[in-house]
Amino acid sequence: TQLLEQSPQFLSIQEGENLTVYCNSSSVFSSLQWYRQEPGEGPVLLVTVVTGGEVKKLKRLTFQFGDARRDSSLHITAAQPGDTGLYLCAGVGSGNQFYFGTGTSLTVIP
Amino acid sequence: GAGVSQSPSNKVTEKGKDVELRCDPISGHTALYWYRQSLGQGLEFLIYFQGNSAPDKSGLPSDRFSAERTGGSVSTLTIQRTQQEDSAVYLCASSLEWLLSPLHFGNGTRLTVT
């Protein structure tokens, strides 16, 4: 099993603050995805990164894939209450499966 | 609707009973995945299908768990002789091609074993 460790596990911030969520592994992944999950629903894909060093922006969200393809980060600028949810990274590893991270639960307080 | 559909959305069962969870993937999606999620935590991989075939069953927690997929479409996950530790949300996802396209998830089945 290839583990994807996410940090922090829980994050509670005020509206308007910036934050960064990390996804780390000792294994190399051919691609990595970020999902957001809201209570009572399944995860929804936010972005896929495939190239080491790649940076993708989605409005206020910036995703980066590490040069060695072992880690990724998600940065949110000026967080909004609508950003609240469970953020999950997932990678395609050598076992040819989607391995999901441990999750970061984000709460944005109005 | 065009999304992944799971039923039932909630299931409460007594310890020792069998349960069957159903997943209707997006039409045309060849790959189907089952995951288990404990409260507010990450996803534990259970099994995936390419078409009707499940190449890797090593993620199933015990021999009480089984899954099948028929006609390259609907899949059922069966848990026999349920235990309290089986309580979790069971999520199903499908993708157009195995590993090459993003996963589309259903809203899950919340299983509670009393």
JSON list of C-alpha atoms in Angstrom, two decimals:
[
{"chain": "A", "resi": 1, "resn": "THR", "atom": "CA", "xyz": [0.00, 0.00, 0.00]},
{"chain": "A", "resi": 2, "resn": "GLN", "atom": "CA", "xyz": [1.31, 3.42, -0.91]},
{"chain": "A", "resi": 3, "resn": "LEU", "atom": "CA", "xyz": [0.45, 5.90, 1.79]},
{"chain": "A", "resi": 4, "resn": "LEU", "atom": "CA", "xyz": [-0.48, 9.50, 1.19]},
{"chain": "A", "resi": 5, "resn": "GLU", "atom": "CA", "xyz": [-0.23, 11.51, 4.37]},
{"chain": "A", "resi": 6, "resn": "GLN", "atom": "CA", "xyz": [-2.11, 14.77, 4.52]},
{"chain": "A", "resi": 7, "resn": "SER", "atom": "CA", "xyz": [-1.54, 17.63, 6.91]},
{"chain": "A", "resi": 8, "resn": "PRO", "atom": "CA", "xyz": [-3.04, 19.19, 8.80]},
{"chain": "A", "resi": 9, "resn": "GLN", "atom": "CA", "xyz": [-5.78, 16.69, 9.61]},
{"chain": "A", "resi": 10, "resn": "PHE", "atom": "CA", "xyz": [-8.11, 19.45, 10.81]},
{"chain": "A", "resi": 11, "resn": "LEU", "atom": "CA", "xyz": [-8.08, 23.17, 10.03]},
{"chain": "A", "resi": 12, "resn": "SER", "atom": "CA", "xyz": [-10.43, 25.86, 11.25]},
{"chain": "A", "resi": 13, "resn": "ILE", "atom": "CA", "xyz": [-9.90, 29.39, 9.95]},
{"chain": "A", "resi": 14, "resn": "GLN", "atom": "CA", "xyz": [-11.69, 32.70, 9.62]},
{"chain": "A", "resi": 15, "resn": "GLU", "atom": "CA", "xyz": [-13.17, 33.82, 6.32]},
{"chain": "A", "resi": 16, "resn": "GLY", "atom": "CA", "xyz": [-10.61, 35.74, 4.28]},
{"chain": "A", "resi": 17, "resn": "GLU", "atom": "CA", "xyz": [-7.56, 33.90, 5.61]},
{"chain": "A", "resi": 18, "resn": "ASN", "atom": "CA", "xyz": [-5.15, 31.93, 3.45]},
{"chain": "A", "resi": 19, "resn": "LEU", "atom": "CA", "xyz": [-4.25, 28.30, 4.02]},
{"chain": "A", "resi": 20, "resn": "THR", "atom": "CA", "xyz": [-2.16, 25.49, 2.64]},
{"chain": "A", "resi": 21, "resn": "VAL", "atom": "CA", "xyz": [-2.85, 21.76, 2.78]},
{"chain": "A", "resi": 22, "resn": "TYR", "atom": "CA", "xyz": [-0.10, 19.24, 2.17]},
{"chain": "A", "resi": 23, "resn": "CYS", "atom": "CA", "xyz": [-0.08, 15.74, 0.71]},
{"chain": "A", "resi": 24, "resn": "ASN", "atom": "CA", "xyz": [3.12, 13.74, 1.14]},
{"chain": "A", "resi": 25, "resn": "SER", "atom": "CA", "xyz": [4.35, 10.27, 0.32]},
{"chain": "A", "resi": 26, "resn": "SER", "atom": "CA", "xyz": [7.59, 8.33, 0.17]},
{"chain": "A", "resi": 27, "resn": "SER", "atom": "CA", "xyz": [6.39, 6.84, -3.12]},
{"chain": "A", "resi": 28, "resn": "VAL", "atom": "CA", "xyz": [6.36, 8.32, -6.60]},
{"chain": "A", "resi": 29, "resn": "PHE", "atom": "CA", "xyz": [3.02, 8.86, -8.27]},
{"chain": "A", "resi": 30, "resn": "SER", "atom": "CA", "xyz": [2.44, 9.13, -12.00]},
{"chain": "A", "resi": 31, "resn": "SER", "atom": "CA", "xyz": [-0.37, 11.60, -11.35]},
{"chain": "A", "resi": 32, "resn": "LEU", "atom": "CA", "xyz": [-2.14, 13.11, -8.43]},
{"chain": "A", "resi": 33, "resn": "GLN", "atom": "CA", "xyz": [-5.66, 14.38, -7.98]},
{"chain": "A", "resi": 34, "resn": "TRP", "atom": "CA", "xyz": [-7.37, 16.59, -5.41]},
{"chain": "A", "resi": 35, "resn": "TYR", "atom": "CA", "xyz": [-10.99, 16.05, -4.42]},
{"chain": "A", "resi": 36, "resn": "ARG", "atom": "CA", "xyz": [-13.36, 17.96, -2.13]},
{"chain": "A", "resi": 37, "resn": "GLN", "atom": "CA", "xyz": [-16.08, 16.16, -0.23]},
{"chain": "A", "resi": 38, "resn": "GLU", "atom": "CA", "xyz": [-19.04, 17.81, 1.47]},
{"chain": "A", "resi": 39, "resn": "PRO", "atom": "CA", "xyz": [-21.09, 16.08, 4.19]},
{"chain": "A", "resi": 40, "resn": "GLY", "atom": "CA", "xyz": [-23.40, 13.41, 2.85]},
{"chain": "A", "resi": 41, "resn": "GLU", "atom": "CA", "xyz": [-21.90, 13.49, -0.61]},
{"chain": "A", "resi": 42, "resn": "GLY", "atom": "CA", "xyz": [-19.15, 11.73, -2.50]},
{"chain": "A", "resi": 43, "resn": "PRO", "atom": "CA", "xyz": [-15.83, 13.40, -3.30]},
{"chain": "A", "resi": 44, "resn": "VAL", "atom": "CA", "xyz": [-15.76, 15.68, -6.34]},
{"chain": "A", "resi": 45, "resn": "LEU", "atom": "CA", "xyz": [-12.65, 16.12, -8.46]},
{"chain": "A", "resi": 46, "resn": "LEU", "atom": "CA", "xyz": [-10.98, 19.54, -8.29]},
{"chain": "A", "resi": 47, "resn": "VAL", "atom": "CA", "xyz": [-7.84, 19.01, -10.35]},
{"chain": "A", "resi": 48, "resn": "THR", "atom": "CA", "xyz": [-5.37, 16.49, -11.76]},
{"chain": "A", "resi": 49, "resn": "VAL", "atom": "CA", "xyz": [-1.62, 17.19, -11.91]},
{"chain": "A", "resi": 50, "resn": "VAL", "atom": "CA", "xyz": [0.66, 14.94, -13.92]},
{"chain": "A", "resi": 51, "resn": "THR", "atom": "CA", "xyz": [4.02, 16.67, -14.39]},
{"chain": "A", "resi": 52, "resn": "GLY", "atom": "CA", "xyz": [6.61, 17.18, -11.66]},
{"chain": "A", "resi": 53, "resn": "GLY", "atom": "CA", "xyz": [6.70, 20.85, -10.71]},
{"chain": "A", "resi": 54, "resn": "GLU", "atom": "CA", "xyz": [3.34, 21.54, -12.31]},
{"chain": "A", "resi": 55, "resn": "VAL", "atom": "CA", "xyz": [1.22, 24.36, -10.91]},
{"chain": "A", "resi": 56, "resn": "LYS", "atom": "CA", "xyz": [-2.49, 24.66, -11.65]},
{"chain": "A", "resi": 57, "resn": "LYS", "atom": "CA", "xyz": [-4.85, 27.40, -10.58]},
{"chain": "A", "resi": 58, "resn": "LEU", "atom": "CA", "xyz": [-8.58, 27.10, -10.13]},
{"chain": "A", "resi": 59, "resn": "LYS", "atom": "CA", "xyz": [-9.93, 30.53, -9.12]},
{"chain": "A", "resi": 60, "resn": "ARG", "atom": "CA", "xyz": [-8.66, 30.99, -5.52]},
{"chain": "A", "resi": 61, "resn": "LEU", "atom": "CA", "xyz": [-7.15, 27.51, -5.35]},
{"chain": "A", "resi": 62, "resn": "THR", "atom": "CA", "xyz": [-3.55, 26.81, -6.40]},
{"chain": "A", "resi": 63, "resn": "PHE", "atom": "CA", "xyz": [-2.31, 23.24, -6.73]},
{"chain": "A", "resi": 64, "resn": "GLN", "atom": "CA", "xyz": [1.33, 22.21, -7.01]},
{"chain": "A", "resi": 65, "resn": "PHE", "atom": "CA", "xyz": [2.89, 18.84, -7.77]},
{"chain": "A", "resi": 66, "resn": "GLY", "atom": "CA", "xyz": [6.34, 18.30, -6.32]},
{"chain": "A", "resi": 67, "resn": "ASP", "atom": "CA", "xyz": [9.34, 18.04, -8.64]},
{"chain": "A", "resi": 68, "resn": "ALA", "atom": "CA", "xyz": [9.89, 14.42, -7.58]},
{"chain": "A", "resi": 69, "resn": "ARG", "atom": "CA", "xyz": [6.17, 13.60, -7.85]},
{"chain": "A", "resi": 70, "resn": "ARG", "atom": "CA", "xyz": [6.05, 12.44, -4.22]},
{"chain": "A", "resi": 71, "resn": "ASP", "atom": "CA", "xyz": [4.12, 15.38, -2.80]},
{"chain": "A", "resi": 72, "resn": "SER", "atom": "CA", "xyz": [1.56, 18.03, -3.57]},
{"chain": "A", "resi": 73, "resn": "SER", "atom": "CA", "xyz": [0.06, 21.11, -1.98]},
{"chain": "A", "resi": 74, "resn": "LEU", "atom": "CA", "xyz": [-3.21, 22.96, -2.17]},
{"chain": "A", "resi": 75, "resn": "HIS", "atom": "CA", "xyz": [-3.23, 26.66, -1.34]},
{"chain": "A", "resi": 76, "resn": "ILE", "atom": "CA", "xyz": [-6.47, 28.57, -0.87]},
{"chain": "A", "resi": 77, "resn": "THR", "atom": "CA", "xyz": [-6.43, 32.36, -0.96]},
{"chain": "A", "resi": 78, "resn": "ALA", "atom": "CA", "xyz": [-9.05, 34.37, 0.92]},
{"chain": "A", "resi": 79, "resn": "ALA", "atom": "CA", "xyz": [-11.01, 31.34, 2.08]},
{"chain": "A", "resi": 80, "resn": "GLN", "atom": "CA", "xyz": [-14.79, 31.44, 1.89]},
{"chain": "A", "resi": 81, "resn": "PRO", "atom": "CA", "xyz": [-17.38, 29.46, 3.92]},
{"chain": "A", "resi": 82, "resn": "GLY", "atom": "CA", "xyz": [-18.17, 27.59, 0.70]},
{"chain": "A", "resi": 83, "resn": "ASP", "atom": "CA", "xyz": [-14.65, 26.14, 0.80]},
{"chain": "A", "resi": 84, "resn": "THR", "atom": "CA", "xyz": [-15.60, 24.13, 3.88]},
{"chain": "A", "resi": 85, "resn": "GLY", "atom": "CA", "xyz": [-15.24, 20.40, 3.35]},
{"chain": "A", "resi": 86, "resn": "LEU", "atom": "CA", "xyz": [-12.94, 17.41, 3.42]},
{"chain": "A", "resi": 87, "resn": "TYR", "atom": "CA", "xyz": [-10.03, 17.72, 1.01]},
{"chain": "A", "resi": 88, "resn": "LEU", "atom": "CA", "xyz": [-8.55, 14.49, -0.28]},
{"chain": "A", "resi": 89, "resn": "CYS", "atom": "CA", "xyz": [-5.51, 13.89, -2.42]},
{"chain": "A", "resi": 90, "resn": "ALA", "atom": "CA", "xyz": [-5.33, 10.72, -4.49]},
{"chain": "A", "resi": 91, "resn": "GLY", "atom": "CA", "xyz": [-2.53, 9.28, -6.54]},
{"chain": "A", "resi": 92, "resn": "VAL", "atom": "CA", "xyz": [-1.99, 6.56, -9.09]},
{"chain": "A", "resi": 93, "resn": "GLY", "atom": "CA", "xyz": [0.94, 4.57, -7.80]},
{"chain": "A", "resi": 94, "resn": "SER", "atom": "CA", "xyz": [2.97, 1.55, -8.78]},
{"chain": "A", "resi": 95, "resn": "GLY", "atom": "CA", "xyz": [0.19, -0.75, -7.60]},
{"chain": "A", "resi": 96, "resn": "ASN", "atom": "CA", "xyz": [-2.02, 0.62, -10.38]},
{"chain": "A", "resi": 97, "resn": "GLN", "atom": "CA", "xyz": [-4.68, 1.77, -8.00]},
{"chain": "A", "resi": 98, "resn": "PHE", "atom": "CA", "xyz": [-6.01, 5.10, -6.84]},
{"chain": "A", "resi": 99, "resn": "TYR", "atom": "CA", "xyz": [-4.57, 5.59, -3.36]},
{"chain": "A", "resi": 100, "resn": "PHE", "atom": "CA", "xyz": [-6.38, 8.21, -1.30]},
{"chain": "A", "resi": 101, "resn": "GLY", "atom": "CA", "xyz": [-4.84, 10.41, 1.35]},
{"chain": "A", "resi": 102, "resn": "THR", "atom": "CA", "xyz": [-5.90, 10.61, 4.97]},
{"chain": "A", "resi": 103, "resn": "GLY", "atom": "CA", "xyz": [-7.88, 13.80, 4.36]},
{"chain": "A", "resi": 104, "resn": "THR", "atom": "CA", "xyz": [-7.89, 17.39, 5.66]},
{"chain": "A", "resi": 105, "resn": "SER", "atom": "CA", "xyz": [-11.11, 18.66, 7.18]},
{"chain": "A", "resi": 106, "resn": "LEU", "atom": "CA", "xyz": [-11.42, 22.40, 6.56]},
{"chain": "A", "resi": 107, "resn": "THR", "atom": "CA", "xyz": [-13.90, 24.67, 8.31]},
{"chain": "A", "resi": 108, "resn": "VAL", "atom": "CA", "xyz": [-14.13, 28.31, 7.24]},
{"chain": "A", "resi": 109, "resn": "ILE", "atom": "CA", "xyz": [-15.89, 30.43, 9.82]},
{"chain": "A", "resi": 110, "resn": "PRO", "atom": "CA", "xyz": [-17.91, 33.39, 8.50]},
{"chain": "B", "resi": 1, "resn": "GLY", "atom": "CA", "xyz": [-29.71, 11.58, -13.66]},
{"chain": "B", "resi": 2, "resn": "ALA", "atom": "CA", "xyz": [-26.30, 11.12, -15.26]},
{"chain": "B", "resi": 3, "resn": "GLY", "atom": "CA", "xyz": [-24.30, 10.58, -12.08]},
{"chain": "B", "resi": 4, "resn": "VAL", "atom": "CA", "xyz": [-23.33, 7.51, -10.09]},
{"chain": "B", "resi": 5, "resn": "SER", "atom": "CA", "xyz": [-26.28, 6.21, -8.12]},
{"chain": "B", "resi": 6, "resn": "GLN", "atom": "CA", "xyz": [-26.01, 4.18, -4.93]},
{"chain": "B", "resi": 7, "resn": "SER", "atom": "CA", "xyz": [-28.74, 2.46, -3.00]},
{"chain": "B", "resi": 8, "resn": "PRO", "atom": "CA", "xyz": [-29.82, 2.38, -0.32]},
{"chain": "B", "resi": 9, "resn": "SER", "atom": "CA", "xyz": [-28.56, 5.72, 0.95]},
{"chain": "B", "resi": 10, "resn": "ASN", "atom": "CA", "xyz": [-28.85, 4.49, 4.53]},
{"chain": "B", "resi": 11, "resn": "LYS", "atom": "CA", "xyz": [-28.96, 0.98, 5.92]},
{"chain": "B", "resi": 12, "resn": "VAL", "atom": "CA", "xyz": [-29.33, -0.08, 9.54]},
{"chain": "B", "resi": 13, "resn": "THR", "atom": "CA", "xyz": [-28.91, -3.77, 10.19]},
{"chain": "B", "resi": 14, "resn": "GLU", "atom": "CA", "xyz": [-28.44, -6.08, 13.10]},
{"chain": "B", "resi": 15, "resn": "LYS", "atom": "CA", "xyz": [-25.13, -7.75, 13.77]},
{"chain": "B", "resi": 16, "resn": "GLY", "atom": "CA", "xyz": [-24.94, -11.07, 11.97]},
{"chain": "B", "resi": 17, "resn": "LYS", "atom": "CA", "xyz": [-27.28, -10.17, 9.12]},
{"chain": "B", "resi": 18, "resn": "ASP", "atom": "CA", "xyz": [-26.23, -9.97, 5.47]},
{"chain": "B", "resi": 19, "resn": "VAL", "atom": "CA", "xyz": [-26.46, -6.72, 3.50]},
{"chain": "B", "resi": 20, "resn": "GLU", "atom": "CA", "xyz": [-26.25, -5.90, -0.18]},
{"chain": "B", "resi": 21, "resn": "LEU", "atom": "CA", "xyz": [-25.21, -2.49, -1.46]},
{"chain": "B", "resi": 22, "resn": "ARG", "atom": "CA", "xyz": [-25.87, -1.44, -5.04]},
{"chain": "B", "resi": 23, "resn": "CYS", "atom": "CA", "xyz": [-24.03, 0.87, -7.39]},
{"chain": "B", "resi": 24, "resn": "ASP", "atom": "CA", "xyz": [-25.22, 2.13, -10.78]},
{"chain": "B", "resi": 25, "resn": "PRO", "atom": "CA", "xyz": [-22.25, 3.71, -12.56]},
{"chain": "B", "resi": 26, "resn": "ILE", "atom": "CA", "xyz": [-22.32, 6.37, -15.23]},
{"chain": "B", "resi": 27, "resn": "SER", "atom": "CA", "xyz": [-23.31, 4.82, -18.53]},
{"chain": "B", "resi": 28, "resn": "GLY", "atom": "CA", "xyz": [-20.28, 3.92, -20.63]},
{"chain": "B", "resi": 29, "resn": "HIS", "atom": "CA", "xyz": [-17.82, 3.95, -17.74]},
{"chain": "B", "resi": 30, "resn": "THR", "atom": "CA", "xyz": [-15.74, 0.79, -17.90]},
{"chain": "B", "resi": 31, "resn": "ALA", "atom": "CA", "xyz": [-14.08, 1.04, -14.50]},
{"chain": "B", "resi": 32, "resn": "LEU", "atom": "CA", "xyz": [-15.89, 0.83, -11.17]},
{"chain": "B", "resi": 33, "resn": "TYR", "atom": "CA", "xyz": [-14.43, 1.18, -7.69]},
{"chain": "B", "resi": 34, "resn": "TRP", "atom": "CA", "xyz": [-15.64, 0.54, -4.15]},
{"chain": "B", "resi": 35, "resn": "TYR", "atom": "CA", "xyz": [-14.22, 2.43, -1.18]},
{"chain": "B", "resi": 36, "resn": "ARG", "atom": "CA", "xyz": [-15.05, 2.52, 2.51]},
{"chain": "B", "resi": 37, "resn": "GLN", "atom": "CA", "xyz": [-14.90, 5.68, 4.58]},
{"chain": "B", "resi": 38, "resn": "SER", "atom": "CA", "xyz": [-15.04, 5.94, 8.33]},
{"chain": "B", "resi": 39, "resn": "LEU", "atom": "CA", "xyz": [-16.38, 9.13, 9.89]},
{"chain": "B", "resi": 40, "resn": "GLY", "atom": "CA", "xyz": [-14.61, 12.15, 8.38]},
{"chain": "B", "resi": 41, "resn": "GLN", "atom": "CA", "xyz": [-11.60, 10.15, 7.33]},
{"chain": "B", "resi": 42, "resn": "GLY", "atom": "CA", "xyz": [-9.87, 9.13, 4.14]},
{"chain": "B", "resi": 43, "resn": "LEU", "atom": "CA", "xyz": [-10.98, 6.43, 1.75]},
{"chain": "B", "resi": 44, "resn": "GLU", "atom": "CA", "xyz": [-10.04, 2.79, 2.16]},
{"chain": "B", "resi": 45, "resn": "PHE", "atom": "CA", "xyz": [-9.83, 0.97, -1.17]},
{"chain": "B", "resi": 46, "resn": "LEU", "atom": "CA", "xyz": [-11.89, -2.22, -1.32]},
{"chain": "B", "resi": 47, "resn": "ILE", "atom": "CA", "xyz": [-12.07, -3.46, -4.90]},
{"chain": "B", "resi": 48, "resn": "TYR", "atom": "CA", "xyz": [-12.22, -2.30, -8.50]},
{"chain": "B", "resi": 49, "resn": "PHE", "atom": "CA", "xyz": [-13.69, -3.70, -11.69]},
{"chain": "B", "resi": 50, "resn": "GLN", "atom": "CA", "xyz": [-12.51, -3.41, -15.27]},
{"chain": "B", "resi": 51, "resn": "GLY", "atom": "CA", "xyz": [-15.62, -4.38, -17.12]},
{"chain": "B", "resi": 52, "resn": "ASN", "atom": "CA", "xyz": [-16.99, -7.35, -15.18]},
{"chain": "B", "resi": 53, "resn": "SER", "atom": "CA", "xyz": [-13.59, -8.51, -13.97]},
{"chain": "B", "resi": 54, "resn": "ALA", "atom": "CA", "xyz": [-12.06, -7.74, -10.57]},
{"chain": "B", "resi": 55, "resn": "PRO", "atom": "CA", "xyz": [-8.30, -8.19, -11.01]},
{"chain": "B", "resi": 56, "resn": "ASP", "atom": "CA", "xyz": [-7.41, -7.32, -7.42]},
{"chain": "B", "resi": 57, "resn": "LYS", "atom": "CA", "xyz": [-9.52, -8.41, -4.45]},
{"chain": "B", "resi": 58, "resn": "SER", "atom": "CA", "xyz": [-6.81, -7.90, -1.86]},
{"chain": "B", "resi": 59, "resn": "GLY", "atom": "CA", "xyz": [-8.46, -4.76, -0.47]},
{"chain": "B", "resi": 60, "resn": "LEU", "atom": "CA", "xyz": [-11.53, -6.60, 0.76]},
{"chain": "B", "resi": 61, "resn": "PRO", "atom": "CA", "xyz": [-11.25, -6.62, 4.60]},
{"chain": "B", "resi": 62, "resn": "SER", "atom": "CA", "xyz": [-12.31, -10.25, 5.07]},
{"chain": "B", "resi": 63, "resn": "ASP", "atom": "CA", "xyz": [-13.94, -13.17, 3.31]},
{"chain": "B", "resi": 64, "resn": "ARG", "atom": "CA", "xyz": [-17.30, -11.84, 4.52]},
{"chain": "B", "resi": 65, "resn": "PHE", "atom": "CA", "xyz": [-17.01, -9.20, 1.80]},
{"chain": "B", "resi": 66, "resn": "SER", "atom": "CA", "xyz": [-17.68, -9.94, -1.84]},
{"chain": "B", "resi": 67, "resn": "ALA", "atom": "CA", "xyz": [-18.54, -7.93, -4.92]},
{"chain": "B", "resi": 68, "resn": "GLU", "atom": "CA", "xyz": [-19.71, -8.56, -8.41]},
{"chain": "B", "resi": 69, "resn": "ARG", "atom": "CA", "xyz": [-20.48, -6.59, -11.50]},
{"chain": "B", "resi": 70, "resn": "THR", "atom": "CA", "xyz": [-22.74, -7.75, -14.27]},
{"chain": "B", "resi": 71, "resn": "GLY", "atom": "CA", "xyz": [-23.18, -6.55, -17.84]},
{"chain": "B", "resi": 72, "resn": "GLY", "atom": "CA", "xyz": [-20.36, -4.07, -17.35]},
{"chain": "B", "resi": 73, "resn": "SER", "atom": "CA", "xyz": [-22.76, -1.90, -15.43]},
{"chain": "B", "resi": 74, "resn": "VAL", "atom": "CA", "xyz": [-24.40, -2.43, -12.04]},
{"chain": "B", "resi": 75, "resn": "SER", "atom": "CA", "xyz": [-22.26, -3.64, -9.17]},
{"chain": "B", "resi": 76, "resn": "THR", "atom": "CA", "xyz": [-23.24, -5.07, -5.81]},
{"chain": "B", "resi": 77, "resn": "LEU", "atom": "CA", "xyz": [-21.13, -5.23, -2.68]},
{"chain": "B", "resi": 78, "resn": "THR", "atom": "CA", "xyz": [-22.28, -7.92, -0.27]},
{"chain": "B", "resi": 79, "resn": "ILE", "atom": "CA", "xyz": [-21.30, -8.14, 3.38]},
{"chain": "B", "resi": 80, "resn": "GLN", "atom": "CA", "xyz": [-22.18, -11.38, 5.11]},
{"chain": "B", "resi": 81, "resn": "ARG", "atom": "CA", "xyz": [-22.63, -11.80, 8.86]},
{"chain": "B", "resi": 82, "resn": "THR", "atom": "CA", "xyz": [-22.15, -8.08, 9.47]},
{"chain": "B", "resi": 83, "resn": "GLN", "atom": "CA", "xyz": [-20.11, -6.90, 12.43]},
{"chain": "B", "resi": 84, "resn": "GLN", "atom": "CA", "xyz": [-20.17, -3.55, 14.21]},
{"chain": "B", "resi": 85, "resn": "GLU", "atom": "CA", "xyz": [-16.78, -2.66, 12.75]},
{"chain": "B", "resi": 86, "resn": "ASP", "atom": "CA", "xyz": [-18.37, -2.82, 9.28]},
{"chain": "B", "resi": 87, "resn": "SER", "atom": "CA", "xyz": [-20.25, 0.39, 10.10]},
{"chain": "B", "resi": 88, "resn": "ALA", "atom": "CA", "xyz": [-19.05, 3.06, 7.66]},
{"chain": "B", "resi": 89, "resn": "VAL", "atom": "CA", "xyz": [-19.98, 4.89, 4.48]},
{"chain": "B", "resi": 90, "resn": "TYR", "atom": "CA", "xyz": [-19.46, 2.75, 1.41]},
{"chain": "B", "resi": 91, "resn": "LEU", "atom": "CA", "xyz": [-18.66, 4.81, -1.66]},
{"chain": "B", "resi": 92, "resn": "CYS", "atom": "CA", "xyz": [-18.80, 3.70, -5.25]},
{"chain": "B", "resi": 93, "resn": "ALA", "atom": "CA", "xyz": [-17.07, 5.49, -8.11]},
{"chain": "B", "resi": 94, "resn": "SER", "atom": "CA", "xyz": [-16.81, 4.98, -11.83]},
{"chain": "B", "resi": 95, "resn": "SER", "atom": "CA", "xyz": [-14.46, 6.27, -14.48]},
{"chain": "B", "resi": 96, "resn": "LEU", "atom": "CA", "xyz": [-14.40, 6.23, -18.24]},
{"chain": "B", "resi": 97, "resn": "GLU", "atom": "CA", "xyz": [-11.15, 4.34, -18.34]},
{"chain": "B", "resi": 98, "resn": "TRP", "atom": "CA", "xyz": [-9.30, 2.61, -15.54]},
{"chain": "B", "resi": 99, "resn": "LEU", "atom": "CA", "xyz": [-6.70, 4.95, -14.01]},
{"chain": "B", "resi": 100, "resn": "LEU", "atom": "CA", "xyz": [-6.69, 7.27, -17.01]},
{"chain": "B", "resi": 101, "resn": "SER", "atom": "CA", "xyz": [-9.68, 9.40, -16.14]},
{"chain": "B", "resi": 102, "resn": "PRO", "atom": "CA", "xyz": [-11.05, 10.96, -12.96]},
{"chain": "B", "resi": 103, "resn": "LEU", "atom": "CA", "xyz": [-13.34, 9.16, -10.56]},
{"chain": "B", "resi": 104, "resn": "HIS", "atom": "CA", "xyz": [-16.99, 10.13, -10.34]},
{"chain": "B", "resi": 105, "resn": "PHE", "atom": "CA", "xyz": [-18.43, 9.21, -6.96]},
{"chain": "B", "resi": 106, "resn": "GLY", "atom": "CA", "xyz": [-21.91, 8.41, -5.77]},
{"chain": "B", "resi": 107, "resn": "ASN", "atom": "CA", "xyz": [-23.20, 9.82, -2.51]},
{"chain": "B", "resi": 108, "resn": "GLY", "atom": "CA", "xyz": [-22.51, 6.58, -0.68]},
{"chain": "B", "resi": 109, "resn": "THR", "atom": "CA", "xyz": [-24.42, 4.14, 1.47]},
{"chain": "B", "resi": 110, "resn": "ARG", "atom": "CA", "xyz": [-24.21, 4.78, 5.20]},
{"chain": "B", "resi": 111, "resn": "LEU", "atom": "CA", "xyz": [-24.19, 1.37, 6.88]},
{"chain": "B", "resi": 112, "resn": "THR", "atom": "CA", "xyz": [-24.87, 1.09, 10.59]},
{"chain": "B", "resi": 113, "resn": "VAL", "atom": "CA", "xyz": [-24.57, -2.30, 12.27]},
{"chain": "B", "resi": 114, "resn": "THR", "atom": "CA", "xyz": [-26.27, -2.43, 15.67]}
]
